[in-house]
Each structure stands twice: as C-alpha cells, then as structure tokens.
Amino acid sequence: MKINATKYKANDVLKFVRQGLNITQEELAKSINASKSSIEKYEYGTVNYTFETLIKIAKKHKLKILIEKEN
C-alpha cells in the first residue's frame, strides 16, 4: 500500500490506511489502545489525530512512514 498523503485530507489518509490493512475501526482502536469512537472521530475529521498516533499505527502494523521532498 502506498499513499501520497498530500493529495488527501488527514482523515481520509487514516481511513485508507485502515482499509488497506483490511481491519475494522474497532480492530485498529484495539491495536493502538484507543477507543473505537476516537478512530471514528479521526476518520470523520471531527478530531485530528496526532503524528504520534500515526506512528503507533505504523509500528503496530509494520508500515513505513516516508517523508520526502518533491522534485
């Protein structure tokens, strides 16, 4: 799975990651010790998740976060 995050809103990126992992909001929440309602709020865009949350998800699910300069 490869996502160019600059083309999407933060809430969409999180949703794409979860869907790419083929897991439910509840499963994602449990994997990072968060509530399902937190994941719902992140995905709906009513609450912004932190970079630390994204790192937790990446570590738990063996994903790589890559930040690179555009040409």
PDB file of N, CA, C and O in Angstrom:
ATOM      1  N   MET A   1       0.850  -1.166   0.000  1.00  0.00           N
ATOM      2  CA  MET A   1       0.000   0.000   0.000  1.00  0.00           C
ATOM      3  C   MET A   1       0.895   1.229   0.000  1.00  0.00           C
ATOM      4  O   MET A   1       1.836   1.321   0.774  1.00  0.00           O
ATOM      5  N   LYS A   2       0.605   2.160  -0.893  1.00  0.00           N
ATOM      6  CA  LYS A   2       1.360   3.406  -0.957  1.00  0.00           C
ATOM      7  C   LYS A   2       0.354   4.539  -1.107  1.00  0.00           C
ATOM      8  O   LYS A   2      -0.493   4.506  -1.990  1.00  0.00           O
ATOM      9  N   ILE A   3       0.450   5.529  -0.224  1.00  0.00           N
ATOM     10  CA  ILE A   3      -0.482   6.654  -0.228  1.00  0.00           C
ATOM     11  C   ILE A   3       0.313   7.952  -0.305  1.00  0.00           C
ATOM     12  O   ILE A   3       1.222   8.158   0.494  1.00  0.00           O
ATOM     13  N   ASN A   4      -0.036   8.804  -1.252  1.00  0.00           N
ATOM     14  CA  ASN A   4       0.551  10.143  -1.309  1.00  0.00           C
ATOM     15  C   ASN A   4      -0.353  11.038  -0.470  1.00  0.00           C
ATOM     16  O   ASN A   4      -1.384  11.522  -0.942  1.00  0.00           O
ATOM     17  N   ALA A   5       0.024  11.229   0.779  1.00  0.00           N
ATOM     18  CA  ALA A   5      -0.826  11.917   1.753  1.00  0.00           C
ATOM     19  C   ALA A   5      -1.118  13.369   1.383  1.00  0.00           C
ATOM     20  O   ALA A   5      -2.119  13.920   1.834  1.00  0.00           O
ATOM     21  N   THR A   6      -0.299  13.983   0.561  1.00  0.00           N
ATOM     22  CA  THR A   6      -0.528  15.391   0.218  1.00  0.00           C
ATOM     23  C   THR A   6      -1.744  15.576  -0.678  1.00  0.00           C
ATOM     24  O   THR A   6      -2.227  16.690  -0.828  1.00  0.00           O
ATOM     25  N   LYS A   7      -2.252  14.494  -1.230  1.00  0.00           N
ATOM     26  CA  LYS A   7      -3.414  14.584  -2.111  1.00  0.00           C
ATOM     27  C   LYS A   7      -4.736  14.418  -1.373  1.00  0.00           C
ATOM     28  O   LYS A   7      -5.795  14.504  -1.988  1.00  0.00           O
ATOM     29  N   TYR A   8      -4.677  14.140  -0.067  1.00  0.00           N
ATOM     30  CA  TYR A   8      -5.880  13.823   0.695  1.00  0.00           C
ATOM     31  C   TYR A   8      -5.920  14.587   2.012  1.00  0.00           C
ATOM     32  O   TYR A   8      -4.904  15.052   2.501  1.00  0.00           O
ATOM     33  N   LYS A   9      -7.101  14.631   2.614  1.00  0.00           N
ATOM     34  CA  LYS A   9      -7.246  15.172   3.960  1.00  0.00           C
ATOM     35  C   LYS A   9      -6.715  14.125   4.943  1.00  0.00           C
ATOM     36  O   LYS A   9      -6.742  12.930   4.661  1.00  0.00           O
ATOM     37  N   ALA A  10      -6.287  14.583   6.096  1.00  0.00           N
ATOM     38  CA  ALA A  10      -5.717  13.678   7.104  1.00  0.00           C
ATOM     39  C   ALA A  10      -6.688  12.570   7.482  1.00  0.00           C
ATOM     40  O   ALA A  10      -6.291  11.408   7.637  1.00  0.00           O
ATOM     41  N   ASN A  11      -7.973  12.909   7.613  1.00  0.00           N
ATOM     42  CA  ASN A  11      -8.937  11.882   7.995  1.00  0.00           C
ATOM     43  C   ASN A  11      -9.063  10.801   6.917  1.00  0.00           C
ATOM     44  O   ASN A  11      -9.217   9.622   7.228  1.00  0.00           O
ATOM     45  N   ASP A  12      -8.953  11.193   5.655  1.00  0.00           N
ATOM     46  CA  ASP A  12      -9.018  10.209   4.571  1.00  0.00           C
ATOM     47  C   ASP A  12      -7.796   9.304   4.576  1.00  0.00           C
ATOM     48  O   ASP A  12      -7.903   8.109   4.312  1.00  0.00           O
ATOM     49  N   VAL A  13      -6.639   9.857   4.877  1.00  0.00           N
ATOM     50  CA  VAL A  13      -5.412   9.058   4.918  1.00  0.00           C
ATOM     51  C   VAL A  13      -5.557   7.943   5.947  1.00  0.00           C
ATOM     52  O   VAL A  13      -5.252   6.779   5.668  1.00  0.00           O
ATOM     53  N   LEU A  14      -6.038   8.290   7.124  1.00  0.00           N
ATOM     54  CA  LEU A  14      -6.197   7.276   8.168  1.00  0.00           C
ATOM     55  C   LEU A  14      -7.188   6.197   7.732  1.00  0.00           C
ATOM     56  O   LEU A  14      -6.944   5.003   7.930  1.00  0.00           O
ATOM     57  N   LYS A  15      -8.259   6.609   7.105  1.00  0.00           N
ATOM     58  CA  LYS A  15      -9.256   5.644   6.633  1.00  0.00           C
ATOM     59  C   LYS A  15      -8.662   4.728   5.564  1.00  0.00           C
ATOM     60  O   LYS A  15      -8.863   3.516   5.584  1.00  0.00           O
ATOM     61  N   PHE A  16      -7.890   5.286   4.639  1.00  0.00           N
ATOM     62  CA  PHE A  16      -7.251   4.485   3.592  1.00  0.00           C
ATOM     63  C   PHE A  16      -6.280   3.478   4.199  1.00  0.00           C
ATOM     64  O   PHE A  16      -6.203   2.334   3.758  1.00  0.00           O
ATOM     65  N   VAL A  17      -5.525   3.913   5.196  1.00  0.00           N
ATOM     66  CA  VAL A  17      -4.584   3.009   5.862  1.00  0.00           C
ATOM     67  C   VAL A  17      -5.347   1.853   6.499  1.00  0.00           C
ATOM     68  O   VAL A  17      -4.998   0.686   6.314  1.00  0.00           O
ATOM     69  N   ARG A  18      -6.386   2.170   7.240  1.00  0.00           N
ATOM     70  CA  ARG A  18      -7.168   1.120   7.903  1.00  0.00           C
ATOM     71  C   ARG A  18      -7.774   0.158   6.891  1.00  0.00           C
ATOM     72  O   ARG A  18      -7.699  -1.062   7.045  1.00  0.00           O
ATOM     73  N   GLN A  19      -8.355   0.708   5.846  1.00  0.00           N
ATOM     74  CA  GLN A  19      -8.952  -0.147   4.825  1.00  0.00           C
ATOM     75  C   GLN A  19      -7.893  -0.985   4.113  1.00  0.00           C
ATOM     76  O   GLN A  19      -8.133  -2.142   3.776  1.00  0.00           O
ATOM     77  N   GLY A  20      -6.730  -0.406   3.881  1.00  0.00           N
ATOM     78  CA  GLY A  20      -5.634  -1.142   3.262  1.00  0.00           C
ATOM     79  C   GLY A  20      -5.153  -2.304   4.122  1.00  0.00           C
ATOM     80  O   GLY A  20      -4.679  -3.322   3.610  1.00  0.00           O
ATOM     81  N   LEU A  21      -5.270  -2.143   5.429  1.00  0.00           N
ATOM     82  CA  LEU A  21      -4.923  -3.218   6.357  1.00  0.00           C
ATOM     83  C   LEU A  21      -6.048  -4.238   6.475  1.00  0.00           C
ATOM     84  O   LEU A  21      -5.873  -5.285   7.086  1.00  0.00           O
ATOM     85  N   ASN A  22      -7.195  -3.898   5.902  1.00  0.00           N
ATOM     86  CA  ASN A  22      -8.373  -4.762   5.930  1.00  0.00           C
ATOM     87  C   ASN A  22      -8.817  -5.076   7.359  1.00  0.00           C
ATOM     88  O   ASN A  22      -9.058  -6.236   7.713  1.00  0.00           O
ATOM     89  N   ILE A  23      -8.895  -4.012   8.168  1.00  0.00           N
ATOM     90  CA  ILE A  23      -9.343  -4.158   9.553  1.00  0.00           C
ATOM     91  C   ILE A  23     -10.459  -3.152   9.839  1.00  0.00           C
ATOM     92  O   ILE A  23     -10.593  -2.150   9.144  1.00  0.00           O
ATOM     93  N   THR A  24     -11.228  -3.440  10.867  1.00  0.00           N
ATOM     94  CA  THR A  24     -12.321  -2.555  11.267  1.00  0.00           C
ATOM     95  C   THR A  24     -11.787  -1.418  12.130  1.00  0.00           C
ATOM     96  O   THR A  24     -10.646  -1.462  12.618  1.00  0.00           O
ATOM     97  N   GLN A  25     -12.641  -0.432  12.352  1.00  0.00           N
ATOM     98  CA  GLN A  25     -12.273   0.656  13.253  1.00  0.00           C
ATOM     99  C   GLN A  25     -11.994   0.107  14.647  1.00  0.00           C
ATOM    100  O   GLN A  25     -11.055   0.540  15.309  1.00  0.00           O
ATOM    101  N   GLU A  26     -12.782  -0.842  15.074  1.00  0.00           N
ATOM    102  CA  GLU A  26     -12.600  -1.433  16.394  1.00  0.00           C
ATOM    103  C   GLU A  26     -11.266  -2.170  16.492  1.00  0.00           C
ATOM    104  O   GLU A  26     -10.549  -2.045  17.489  1.00  0.00           O
ATOM    105  N   GLU A  27     -10.907  -2.907  15.458  1.00  0.00           N
ATOM    106  CA  GLU A  27      -9.628  -3.631  15.460  1.00  0.00           C
ATOM    107  C   GLU A  27      -8.451  -2.659  15.479  1.00  0.00           C
ATOM    108  O   GLU A  27      -7.467  -2.886  16.194  1.00  0.00           O
ATOM    109  N   LEU A  28      -8.557  -1.572  14.720  1.00  0.00           N
ATOM    110  CA  LEU A  28      -7.492  -0.564  14.726  1.00  0.00           C
ATOM    111  C   LEU A  28      -7.381   0.066  16.102  1.00  0.00           C
ATOM    112  O   LEU A  28      -6.275   0.220  16.631  1.00  0.00           O
ATOM    113  N   ALA A  29      -8.516   0.405  16.675  1.00  0.00           N
ATOM    114  CA  ALA A  29      -8.514   1.014  18.008  1.00  0.00           C
ATOM    115  C   ALA A  29      -7.831   0.109  19.029  1.00  0.00           C
ATOM    116  O   ALA A  29      -6.967   0.551  19.790  1.00  0.00           O
ATOM    117  N   LYS A  30      -8.205  -1.161  19.029  1.00  0.00           N
ATOM    118  CA  LYS A  30      -7.606  -2.109  19.979  1.00  0.00           C
ATOM    119  C   LYS A  30      -6.104  -2.238  19.768  1.00  0.00           C
ATOM    120  O   LYS A  30      -5.341  -2.353  20.728  1.00  0.00           O
ATOM    121  N   SER A  31      -5.676  -2.202  18.517  1.00  0.00           N
ATOM    122  CA  SER A  31      -4.256  -2.395  18.219  1.00  0.00           C
ATOM    123  C   SER A  31      -3.376  -1.275  18.758  1.00  0.00           C
ATOM    124  O   SER A  31      -2.189  -1.469  18.989  1.00  0.00           O
ATOM    125  N   ILE A  32      -3.969  -0.091  18.959  1.00  0.00           N
ATOM    126  CA  ILE A  32      -3.171   1.039  19.465  1.00  0.00           C
ATOM    127  C   ILE A  32      -3.686   1.538  20.813  1.00  0.00           C
ATOM    128  O   ILE A  32      -3.360   2.646  21.242  1.00  0.00           O
ATOM    129  N   ASN A  33      -4.500   0.720  21.481  1.00  0.00           N
ATOM    130  CA  ASN A  33      -5.047   1.077  22.799  1.00  0.00           C
ATOM    131  C   ASN A  33      -5.826   2.393  22.775  1.00  0.00           C
ATOM    132  O   ASN A  33      -5.622   3.274  23.613  1.00  0.00           O
ATOM    133  N   ALA A  34      -6.690   2.516  21.786  1.00  0.00           N
ATOM    134  CA  ALA A  34      -7.559   3.690  21.669  1.00  0.00           C
ATOM    135  C   ALA A  34      -9.003   3.199  21.660  1.00  0.00           C
ATOM    136  O   ALA A  34      -9.259   2.001  21.587  1.00  0.00           O
ATOM    137  N   SER A  35      -9.934   4.122  21.721  1.00  0.00           N
ATOM    138  CA  SER A  35     -11.343   3.743  21.664  1.00  0.00           C
ATOM    139  C   SER A  35     -11.812   3.747  20.210  1.00  0.00           C
ATOM    140  O   SER A  35     -11.262   4.468  19.370  1.00  0.00           O
ATOM    141  N   LYS A  36     -12.835   2.962  19.949  1.00  0.00           N
ATOM    142  CA  LYS A  36     -13.426   2.941  18.609  1.00  0.00           C
ATOM    143  C   LYS A  36     -13.968   4.319  18.265  1.00  0.00           C
ATOM    144  O   LYS A  36     -13.844   4.773  17.134  1.00  0.00           O
ATOM    145  N   SER A  37     -14.523   5.007  19.248  1.00  0.00           N
ATOM    146  CA  SER A  37     -15.068   6.339  18.982  1.00  0.00           C
ATOM    147  C   SER A  37     -13.967   7.323  18.583  1.00  0.00           C
ATOM    148  O   SER A  37     -14.204   8.223  17.780  1.00  0.00           O
ATOM    149  N   SER A  38     -12.767   7.149  19.117  1.00  0.00           N
ATOM    150  CA  SER A  38     -11.646   8.005  18.701  1.00  0.00           C
ATOM    151  C   SER A  38     -11.332   7.786  17.227  1.00  0.00           C
ATOM    152  O   SER A  38     -11.153   8.749  16.468  1.00  0.00           O
ATOM    153  N   ILE A  39     -11.276   6.524  16.818  1.00  0.00           N
ATOM    154  CA  ILE A  39     -10.991   6.216  15.415  1.00  0.00           C
ATOM    155  C   ILE A  39     -12.097   6.773  14.523  1.00  0.00           C
ATOM    156  O   ILE A  39     -11.814   7.362  13.463  1.00  0.00           O
ATOM    157  N   GLU A  40     -13.338   6.638  14.949  1.00  0.00           N
ATOM    158  CA  GLU A  40     -14.457   7.202  14.180  1.00  0.00           C
ATOM    159  C   GLU A  40     -14.287   8.704  14.008  1.00  0.00           C
ATOM    160  O   GLU A  40     -14.458   9.239  12.906  1.00  0.00           O
ATOM    161  N   LYS A  41     -13.958   9.388  15.084  1.00  0.00           N
ATOM    162  CA  LYS A  41     -13.790  10.846  15.027  1.00  0.00           C
ATOM    163  C   LYS A  41     -12.622  11.228  14.126  1.00  0.00           C
ATOM    164  O   LYS A  41     -12.699  12.218  13.389  1.00  0.00           O
ATOM    165  N   TYR A  42     -11.531  10.458  14.178  1.00  0.00           N
ATOM    166  CA  TYR A  42     -10.386  10.720  13.293  1.00  0.00           C
ATOM    167  C   TYR A  42     -10.805  10.565  11.836  1.00  0.00           C
ATOM    168  O   TYR A  42     -10.471  11.398  10.992  1.00  0.00           O
ATOM    169  N   GLU A  43     -11.537   9.494  11.546  1.00  0.00           N
ATOM    170  CA  GLU A  43     -11.920   9.224  10.163  1.00  0.00           C
ATOM    171  C   GLU A  43     -12.979  10.194   9.638  1.00  0.00           C
ATOM    172  O   GLU A  43     -13.003  10.488   8.449  1.00  0.00           O
ATOM    173  N   TYR A  44     -13.846  10.673  10.501  1.00  0.00           N
ATOM    174  CA  TYR A  44     -14.854  11.648  10.079  1.00  0.00           C
ATOM    175  C   TYR A  44     -14.285  13.064  10.023  1.00  0.00           C
ATOM    176  O   TYR A  44     -14.908  13.969   9.489  1.00  0.00           O
ATOM    177  N   GLY A  45     -13.112  13.258  10.601  1.00  0.00           N
ATOM    178  CA  GLY A  45     -12.477  14.567  10.573  1.00  0.00           C
ATOM    179  C   GLY A  45     -12.963  15.510  11.647  1.00  0.00           C
ATOM    180  O   GLY A  45     -12.662  16.703  11.595  1.00  0.00           O
ATOM    181  N   THR A  46     -13.706  15.002  12.630  1.00  0.00           N
ATOM    182  CA  THR A  46     -14.182  15.880  13.706  1.00  0.00           C
ATOM    183  C   THR A  46     -13.097  16.110  14.752  1.00  0.00           C
ATOM    184  O   THR A  46     -13.158  17.093  15.486  1.00  0.00           O
ATOM    185  N   VAL A  47     -12.119  15.219  14.809  1.00  0.00           N
ATOM    186  CA  VAL A  47     -10.965  15.360  15.701  1.00  0.00           C
ATOM    187  C   VAL A  47      -9.726  14.984  14.893  1.00  0.00           C
ATOM    188  O   VAL A  47      -9.750  14.009  14.138  1.00  0.00           O
ATOM    189  N   ASN A  48      -8.666  15.754  15.039  1.00  0.00           N
ATOM    190  CA  ASN A  48      -7.411  15.437  14.356  1.00  0.00           C
ATOM    191  C   ASN A  48      -6.578  14.482  15.198  1.00  0.00           C
ATOM    192  O   ASN A  48      -6.441  14.680  16.403  1.00  0.00           O
ATOM    193  N   TYR A  49      -6.028  13.470  14.566  1.00  0.00           N
ATOM    194  CA  TYR A  49      -5.111  12.570  15.266  1.00  0.00           C
ATOM    195  C   TYR A  49      -3.719  13.194  15.255  1.00  0.00           C
ATOM    196  O   TYR A  49      -3.411  14.054  14.435  1.00  0.00           O
ATOM    197  N   THR A  50      -2.886  12.720  16.156  1.00  0.00           N
ATOM    198  CA  THR A  50      -1.526  13.255  16.252  1.00  0.00           C
ATOM    199  C   THR A  50      -0.573  12.417  15.399  1.00  0.00           C
ATOM    200  O   THR A  50      -0.892  11.283  15.016  1.00  0.00           O
ATOM    201  N   PHE A  51       0.577  12.968  15.158  1.00  0.00           N
ATOM    202  CA  PHE A  51       1.609  12.222  14.442  1.00  0.00           C
ATOM    203  C   PHE A  51       2.020  11.004  15.265  1.00  0.00           C
ATOM    204  O   PHE A  51       2.311   9.950  14.715  1.00  0.00           O
ATOM    205  N   GLU A  52       1.991  11.148  16.578  1.00  0.00           N
ATOM    206  CA  GLU A  52       2.316  10.021  17.462  1.00  0.00           C
ATOM    207  C   GLU A  52       1.335   8.871  17.249  1.00  0.00           C
ATOM    208  O   GLU A  52       1.730   7.704  17.263  1.00  0.00           O
ATOM    209  N   THR A  53       0.067   9.191  17.034  1.00  0.00           N
ATOM    210  CA  THR A  53      -0.932   8.159  16.751  1.00  0.00           C
ATOM    211  C   THR A  53      -0.604   7.456  15.446  1.00  0.00           C
ATOM    212  O   THR A  53      -0.661   6.224  15.355  1.00  0.00           O
ATOM    213  N   LEU A  54      -0.232   8.212  14.442  1.00  0.00           N
ATOM    214  CA  LEU A  54       0.131   7.628  13.158  1.00  0.00           C
ATOM    215  C   LEU A  54       1.356   6.720  13.310  1.00  0.00           C
ATOM    216  O   LEU A  54       1.408   5.632  12.723  1.00  0.00           O
ATOM    217  N   ILE A  55       2.310   7.137  14.103  1.00  0.00           N
ATOM    218  CA  ILE A  55       3.499   6.318  14.347  1.00  0.00           C
ATOM    219  C   ILE A  55       3.124   5.023  15.061  1.00  0.00           C
ATOM    220  O   ILE A  55       3.631   3.946  14.725  1.00  0.00           O
ATOM    221  N   LYS A  56       2.220   5.094  16.037  1.00  0.00           N
ATOM    222  CA  LYS A  56       1.753   3.885  16.729  1.00  0.00           C
ATOM    223  C   LYS A  56       1.159   2.896  15.747  1.00  0.00           C
ATOM    224  O   LYS A  56       1.435   1.698  15.797  1.00  0.00           O
ATOM    225  N   ILE A  57       0.323   3.411  14.859  1.00  0.00           N
ATOM    226  CA  ILE A  57      -0.315   2.554  13.855  1.00  0.00           C
ATOM    227  C   ILE A  57       0.748   1.928  12.959  1.00  0.00           C
ATOM    228  O   ILE A  57       0.724   0.725  12.686  1.00  0.00           O
ATOM    229  N   ALA A  58       1.679   2.742  12.514  1.00  0.00           N
ATOM    230  CA  ALA A  58       2.736   2.244  11.620  1.00  0.00           C
ATOM    231  C   ALA A  58       3.565   1.155  12.295  1.00  0.00           C
ATOM    232  O   ALA A  58       3.836   0.108  11.690  1.00  0.00           O
ATOM    233  N   LYS A  59       3.959   1.374  13.531  1.00  0.00           N
ATOM    234  CA  LYS A  59       4.771   0.377  14.236  1.00  0.00           C
ATOM    235  C   LYS A  59       3.998  -0.907  14.465  1.00  0.00           C
ATOM    236  O   LYS A  59       4.524  -2.002  14.241  1.00  0.00           O
ATOM    237  N   LYS A  60       2.767  -0.788  14.912  1.00  0.00           N
ATOM    238  CA  LYS A  60       1.952  -1.960  15.231  1.00  0.00           C
ATOM    239  C   LYS A  60       1.666  -2.814  13.994  1.00  0.00           C
ATOM    240  O   LYS A  60       1.618  -4.030  14.064  1.00  0.00           O
ATOM    241  N   HIS A  61       1.500  -2.161  12.847  1.00  0.00           N
ATOM    242  CA  HIS A  61       1.102  -2.868  11.631  1.00  0.00           C
ATOM    243  C   HIS A  61       2.236  -2.961  10.608  1.00  0.00           C
ATOM    244  O   HIS A  61       1.991  -3.271   9.431  1.00  0.00           O
ATOM    245  N   LYS A  62       3.457  -2.689  11.059  1.00  0.00           N
ATOM    246  CA  LYS A  62       4.657  -2.818  10.226  1.00  0.00           C
ATOM    247  C   LYS A  62       4.549  -2.015   8.930  1.00  0.00           C
ATOM    248  O   LYS A  62       4.772  -2.517   7.832  1.00  0.00           O
ATOM    249  N   LEU A  63       4.188  -0.738   9.097  1.00  0.00           N
ATOM    250  CA  LEU A  63       4.102   0.190   7.978  1.00  0.00           C
ATOM    251  C   LEU A  63       5.254   1.185   8.067  1.00  0.00           C
ATOM    252  O   LEU A  63       5.775   1.449   9.145  1.00  0.00           O
ATOM    253  N   LYS A  64       5.599   1.745   6.949  1.00  0.00           N
ATOM    254  CA  LYS A  64       6.664   2.745   6.897  1.00  0.00           C
ATOM    255  C   LYS A  64       6.046   4.101   6.587  1.00  0.00           C
ATOM    256  O   LYS A  64       5.206   4.220   5.687  1.00  0.00           O
ATOM    257  N   ILE A  65       6.444   5.112   7.331  1.00  0.00           N
ATOM    258  CA  ILE A  65       6.039   6.485   7.048  1.00  0.00           C
ATOM    259  C   ILE A  65       7.236   7.146   6.375  1.00  0.00           C
ATOM    260  O   ILE A  65       8.323   7.192   6.942  1.00  0.00           O
ATOM    261  N   LEU A  66       7.015   7.644   5.192  1.00  0.00           N
ATOM    262  CA  LEU A  66       8.107   8.236   4.426  1.00  0.00           C
ATOM    263  C   LEU A  66       7.767   9.686   4.108  1.00  0.00           C
ATOM    264  O   LEU A  66       6.688   9.975   3.575  1.00  0.00           O
ATOM    265  N   ILE A  67       8.668  10.577   4.455  1.00  0.00           N
ATOM    266  CA  ILE A  67       8.506  11.987   4.123  1.00  0.00           C
ATOM    267  C   ILE A  67       9.654  12.352   3.206  1.00  0.00           C
ATOM    268  O   ILE A  67      10.823  12.166   3.558  1.00  0.00           O
ATOM    269  N   GLU A  68       9.314  12.811   2.019  1.00  0.00           N
ATOM    270  CA  GLU A  68      10.380  13.150   1.072  1.00  0.00           C
ATOM    271  C   GLU A  68      10.045  14.458   0.372  1.00  0.00           C
ATOM    272  O   GLU A  68       8.888  14.820   0.223  1.00  0.00           O
ATOM    273  N   LYS A  69      11.078  15.117  -0.051  1.00  0.00           N
ATOM    274  CA  LYS A  69      10.929  16.387  -0.754  1.00  0.00           C
ATOM    275  C   LYS A  69      10.470  16.119  -2.177  1.00  0.00           C
ATOM    276  O   LYS A  69      10.985  15.212  -2.841  1.00  0.00           O
ATOM    277  N   GLU A  70       9.486  16.921  -2.613  1.00  0.00           N
ATOM    278  CA  GLU A  70       9.034  16.806  -4.005  1.00  0.00           C
ATOM    279  C   GLU A  70      10.057  17.428  -4.922  1.00  0.00           C
ATOM    280  O   GLU A  70      10.756  18.370  -4.571  1.00  0.00           O
ATOM    281  N   ASN A  71      10.131  16.897  -6.122  1.00  0.00           N
ATOM    282  CA  ASN A  71      11.076  17.448  -7.116  1.00  0.00           C
ATOM    283  C   ASN A  71      10.514  18.687  -7.762  1.00  0.00           C
ATOM    284  O   ASN A  71       9.411  18.901  -7.953  1.00  0.00           O
TER     285      ASN A  71
END
